[in-house]
Amino acid sequence: MIGNSVMDTLGGGISRNIRRKQLSHKYEEIISLENLCLAWREFIVGKKAKTDVQMFSRRLMDNIVSLHEELANQTYRHGGYVSFYVNDPKRRHIHKASVRDRLVHHAIYRILYPFFERTFINDSYSCRLDKGTHKAINRFRTAASKVSKNYTTNCWVLKCDIKKFFASIDHKILLKILDEYIPDKNMVGLLKNIIDSFSTGLPLGNLTSQLFANVYMNVFDQWTKHSLKAKFYIRYADDFVFLSRDKLWLEKICPQIQKFLSEQLKLTLHPNKVFLKTIASGVDFLGWVSFSRHRVLRRMTKKRMFARIKENPTTETAQSNLGLLSHGNTENVRQELLWQYWLLK
């Protein structure tokens, strides 16, 4: 069960500090013709050749005005989804909304993201501007160096992963969290319309799902900082680590983490993806296995990289992969990748 406020779990003082931040924007700003047109400009980047986007573009202003009127009259209802699978590297079920619905997602995101960005902790790295996997991995390396006093003592790492994260996000809890930040009830109603358009959890593929996932996990992030007093905690989506010289402390907080996630957010740690080990023995995090003074590419990451270059042997693909490889000790892999690229060319 959750309390009157999801933030109550953080304690009175912290709760008041978080609740003080309220979104000042109004529903009318999201649905305005100006915001919808600006959202369209952002939405079509890289999508102009898509058939559904071209069809919407043929009567662009008529479609945008019609969408605005539905939103203004509050008769707008989010439609269904087209589903398909991608392998990157594991098989993922993607759900794609219609162009008009995705335009609404972008219009919402333009207003909500800058506000919620200010509420997130620094060490949350997923789906945020100027963050990403590379910065998360570099932060991990910096934290490991600090904890181990430049690798002169043990640095223990508790690595956790949430089981079926997006599918497990609870609509009622998410809406309760959003309601605490957003005083405009019409705006909350629109968010509910989108969230409830998907039967269970959040769909992979919605721009708003990325933001909502961070808002949801921000409750956990704040708890780790203010209740657990975790100094070295790094999260990327549903993948997170705690670093400490104190192995017993990490062993102690593991059941507390599971209890908090279960009771407050209805999430479960993946039983096969929780481990506690030293950095010296190698820690698998975000596609790399990090050791005390170097890191190597995870075997599956390398396999996926070579599959991509085989499927699409372009200069852009090669440069993208070489950019990834520049973040670790990968000279042999770099030479192998370049050799395969030139053979395929």
mmCIF file of N, CA and C in Angstrom, residues 286-339:
data_model
loop_
_atom_site.group_PDB
_atom_site.id
_atom_site.type_symbol
_atom_site.label_atom_id
_atom_site.label_comp_id
_atom_site.label_asym_id
_atom_site.label_seq_id
_atom_site.Cartn_x
_atom_site.Cartn_y
_atom_site.Cartn_z
ATOM 1 N N LEU A 286 26.163 -2.069 -18.039
ATOM 2 C CA LEU A 286 25.856 -1.307 -19.251
ATOM 3 C C LEU A 286 26.744 -1.666 -20.443
ATOM 4 N N GLY A 287 26.910 -2.968 -20.653
ATOM 5 C CA GLY A 287 27.602 -3.418 -21.851
ATOM 6 C C GLY A 287 29.101 -3.563 -21.717
ATOM 7 N N TRP A 288 29.650 -3.179 -20.562
ATOM 8 C CA TRP A 288 31.088 -3.284 -20.323
ATOM 9 C C TRP A 288 31.345 -4.062 -19.038
ATOM 10 N N VAL A 289 32.466 -4.772 -19.006
ATOM 11 C CA VAL A 289 32.916 -5.417 -17.774
ATOM 12 C C VAL A 289 34.074 -4.576 -17.245
ATOM 13 N N SER A 290 33.832 -3.886 -16.120
ATOM 14 C CA SER A 290 34.811 -2.962 -15.556
ATOM 15 C C SER A 290 35.664 -3.650 -14.503
ATOM 16 N N PHE A 291 36.972 -3.455 -14.617
ATOM 17 C CA PHE A 291 37.937 -3.940 -13.638
ATOM 18 C C PHE A 291 38.582 -2.729 -12.961
ATOM 19 N N SER A 292 39.566 -2.995 -12.126
ATOM 20 C CA SER A 292 40.166 -1.906 -11.351
ATOM 21 C C SER A 292 40.719 -0.798 -12.233
ATOM 22 N N ARG A 293 41.480 -1.138 -13.249
ATOM 23 C CA ARG A 293 42.137 -0.103 -14.042
ATOM 24 C C ARG A 293 41.840 -0.187 -15.538
ATOM 25 N N HIS A 294 40.884 -1.013 -15.903
ATOM 26 C CA HIS A 294 40.503 -1.087 -17.312
ATOM 27 C C HIS A 294 39.096 -1.689 -17.417
ATOM 28 N N ARG A 295 38.561 -1.661 -18.621
ATOM 29 C CA ARG A 295 37.263 -2.297 -18.863
ATOM 30 C C ARG A 295 37.276 -2.909 -20.256
ATOM 31 N N VAL A 296 36.536 -3.980 -20.399
ATOM 32 C CA VAL A 296 36.466 -4.688 -21.675
ATOM 33 C C VAL A 296 35.013 -4.807 -22.103
ATOM 34 N N LEU A 297 34.823 -4.959 -23.389
ATOM 35 C CA LEU A 297 33.476 -5.050 -23.937
ATOM 36 C C LEU A 297 32.831 -6.378 -23.549
ATOM 37 N N ARG A 298 31.584 -6.315 -23.121
ATOM 38 C CA ARG A 298 30.831 -7.535 -22.826
ATOM 39 C C ARG A 298 30.705 -8.371 -24.099
ATOM 40 N N ARG A 299 30.757 -9.676 -23.940
ATOM 41 C CA ARG A 299 30.737 -10.579 -25.094
ATOM 42 C C ARG A 299 29.498 -10.358 -25.963
ATOM 43 N N MET A 300 28.323 -10.193 -25.344
ATOM 44 C CA MET A 300 27.092 -10.006 -26.115
ATOM 45 C C MET A 300 27.071 -8.644 -26.821
ATOM 46 N N THR A 301 27.698 -7.641 -26.195
ATOM 47 C CA THR A 301 27.782 -6.324 -26.833
ATOM 48 C C THR A 301 28.625 -6.412 -28.099
ATOM 49 N N LYS A 302 29.750 -7.131 -28.007
ATOM 50 C CA LYS A 302 30.608 -7.324 -29.178
ATOM 51 C C LYS A 302 29.862 -8.085 -30.273
ATOM 52 N N LYS A 303 29.139 -9.125 -29.892
ATOM 53 C CA LYS A 303 28.389 -9.929 -30.862
ATOM 54 C C LYS A 303 27.357 -9.071 -31.579
ATOM 55 N N ARG A 304 26.653 -8.228 -30.831
ATOM 56 C CA ARG A 304 25.641 -7.359 -31.425
ATOM 57 C C ARG A 304 26.279 -6.343 -32.373
ATOM 58 N N MET A 305 27.444 -5.816 -31.986
ATOM 59 C CA MET A 305 28.149 -4.844 -32.809
ATOM 60 C C MET A 305 28.538 -5.426 -34.166
ATOM 61 N N PHE A 306 29.078 -6.654 -34.161
ATOM 62 C CA PHE A 306 29.504 -7.281 -35.411
ATOM 63 C C PHE A 306 28.297 -7.670 -36.274
ATOM 64 N N ALA A 307 27.192 -7.998 -35.626
ATOM 65 C CA ALA A 307 25.970 -8.308 -36.381
ATOM 66 C C ALA A 307 25.466 -7.068 -37.112
ATOM 67 N N ARG A 308 25.580 -5.906 -36.457
ATOM 68 C CA ARG A 308 25.130 -4.660 -37.075
ATOM 69 C C ARG A 308 26.003 -4.272 -38.274
ATOM 70 N N ILE A 309 27.308 -4.427 -38.115
ATOM 71 C CA ILE A 309 28.197 -4.062 -39.226
ATOM 72 C C ILE A 309 28.008 -5.004 -40.400
ATOM 73 N N LYS A 310 27.654 -6.271 -40.123
ATOM 74 C CA LYS A 310 27.393 -7.236 -41.193
ATOM 75 C C LYS A 310 26.097 -6.899 -41.910
ATOM 76 N N GLU A 311 25.096 -6.485 -41.144
ATOM 77 C CA GLU A 311 23.789 -6.155 -41.723
ATOM 78 C C GLU A 311 23.821 -4.827 -42.462
ATOM 79 N N ASN A 312 24.626 -3.876 -41.953
ATOM 80 C CA ASN A 312 24.647 -2.536 -42.535
ATOM 81 C C ASN A 312 26.081 -2.006 -42.576
ATOM 82 N N PRO A 313 26.895 -2.471 -43.539
ATOM 83 C CA PRO A 313 28.317 -2.117 -43.577
ATOM 84 C C PRO A 313 28.574 -0.730 -44.150
ATOM 85 N N THR A 314 28.077 0.288 -43.472
ATOM 86 C CA THR A 314 28.265 1.666 -43.928
ATOM 87 C C THR A 314 29.321 2.356 -43.070
ATOM 88 N N THR A 315 29.817 3.481 -43.593
ATOM 89 C CA THR A 315 30.804 4.269 -42.839
ATOM 90 C C THR A 315 30.207 4.762 -41.529
ATOM 91 N N GLU A 316 28.929 5.143 -41.562
ATOM 92 C CA GLU A 316 28.271 5.652 -40.359
ATOM 93 C C GLU A 316 28.202 4.587 -39.271
ATOM 94 N N THR A 317 27.841 3.348 -39.656
ATOM 95 C CA THR A 317 27.766 2.253 -38.685
ATOM 96 C C THR A 317 29.140 1.972 -38.097
ATOM 97 N N ALA A 318 30.148 1.932 -38.956
ATOM 98 C CA ALA A 318 31.515 1.670 -38.488
ATOM 99 C C ALA A 318 31.982 2.755 -37.526
ATOM 100 N N GLN A 319 31.739 4.025 -37.861
ATOM 101 C CA GLN A 319 32.167 5.119 -37.000
ATOM 102 C C GLN A 319 31.446 5.093 -35.660
ATOM 103 N N SER A 320 30.152 4.748 -35.691
ATOM 104 C CA SER A 320 29.382 4.652 -34.450
ATOM 105 C C SER A 320 29.963 3.581 -33.536
ATOM 106 N N ASN A 321 30.275 2.411 -34.113
ATOM 107 C CA ASN A 321 30.844 1.319 -33.327
ATOM 108 C C ASN A 321 32.242 1.658 -32.817
ATOM 109 N N LEU A 322 33.038 2.305 -33.647
ATOM 110 C CA LEU A 322 34.385 2.695 -33.220
ATOM 111 C C LEU A 322 34.321 3.730 -32.098
ATOM 112 N N GLY A 323 33.307 4.583 -32.152
ATOM 113 C CA GLY A 323 33.115 5.553 -31.074
ATOM 114 C C GLY A 323 32.825 4.864 -29.750
ATOM 115 N N LEU A 324 31.999 3.820 -29.803
ATOM 116 C CA LEU A 324 31.702 3.037 -28.601
ATOM 117 C C LEU A 324 32.965 2.362 -28.077
ATOM 118 N N LEU A 325 33.741 1.803 -28.982
ATOM 119 C CA LEU A 325 34.946 1.074 -28.586
ATOM 120 C C LEU A 325 36.010 1.991 -27.981
ATOM 121 N N SER A 326 35.958 3.268 -28.280
ATOM 122 C CA SER A 326 36.953 4.202 -27.760
ATOM 123 C C SER A 326 36.855 4.389 -26.253
ATOM 124 N N HIS A 327 35.779 3.864 -25.645
ATOM 125 C CA HIS A 327 35.566 4.048 -24.211
ATOM 126 C C HIS A 327 36.166 2.930 -23.369
ATOM 127 N N GLY A 328 36.922 2.014 -23.984
ATOM 128 C CA GLY A 328 37.505 0.927 -23.199
ATOM 129 C C GLY A 328 38.773 0.378 -23.826
ATOM 130 N N ASN A 329 39.281 -0.690 -23.250
ATOM 131 C CA ASN A 329 40.494 -1.344 -23.749
ATOM 132 C C ASN A 329 40.092 -2.333 -24.845
ATOM 133 N N THR A 330 40.060 -1.845 -26.081
ATOM 134 C CA THR A 330 39.441 -2.629 -27.157
ATOM 135 C C THR A 330 40.259 -2.619 -28.444
ATOM 136 N N GLU A 331 41.572 -2.458 -28.358
ATOM 137 C CA GLU A 331 42.372 -2.324 -29.570
ATOM 138 C C GLU A 331 42.202 -3.522 -30.504
ATOM 139 N N ASN A 332 42.207 -4.738 -29.953
ATOM 140 C CA ASN A 332 42.049 -5.938 -30.786
ATOM 141 C C ASN A 332 40.668 -5.985 -31.446
ATOM 142 N N VAL A 333 39.638 -5.597 -30.677
ATOM 143 C CA VAL A 333 38.278 -5.583 -31.221
ATOM 144 C C VAL A 333 38.165 -4.529 -32.311
ATOM 145 N N ARG A 334 38.800 -3.368 -32.123
ATOM 146 C CA ARG A 334 38.784 -2.306 -33.124
ATOM 147 C C ARG A 334 39.379 -2.799 -34.444
ATOM 148 N N GLN A 335 40.518 -3.484 -34.366
ATOM 149 C CA GLN A 335 41.171 -3.995 -35.572
ATOM 150 C C GLN A 335 40.305 -5.052 -36.259
ATOM 151 N N GLU A 336 39.677 -5.896 -35.453
ATOM 152 C CA GLU A 336 38.802 -6.949 -35.998
ATOM 153 C C GLU A 336 37.590 -6.342 -36.688
ATOM 154 N N LEU A 337 37.024 -5.300 -36.063
ATOM 155 C CA LEU A 337 35.854 -4.628 -36.633
ATOM 156 C C LEU A 337 36.214 -3.948 -37.949
ATOM 157 N N LEU A 338 37.339 -3.245 -37.973
ATOM 158 C CA LEU A 338 37.764 -2.573 -39.204
ATOM 159 C C LEU A 338 38.042 -3.573 -40.331
ATOM 160 N N TRP A 339 38.632 -4.700 -39.982
ATOM 161 C CA TRP A 339 38.912 -5.744 -40.968
ATOM 162 C C TRP A 339 37.616 -6.271 -41.572
#
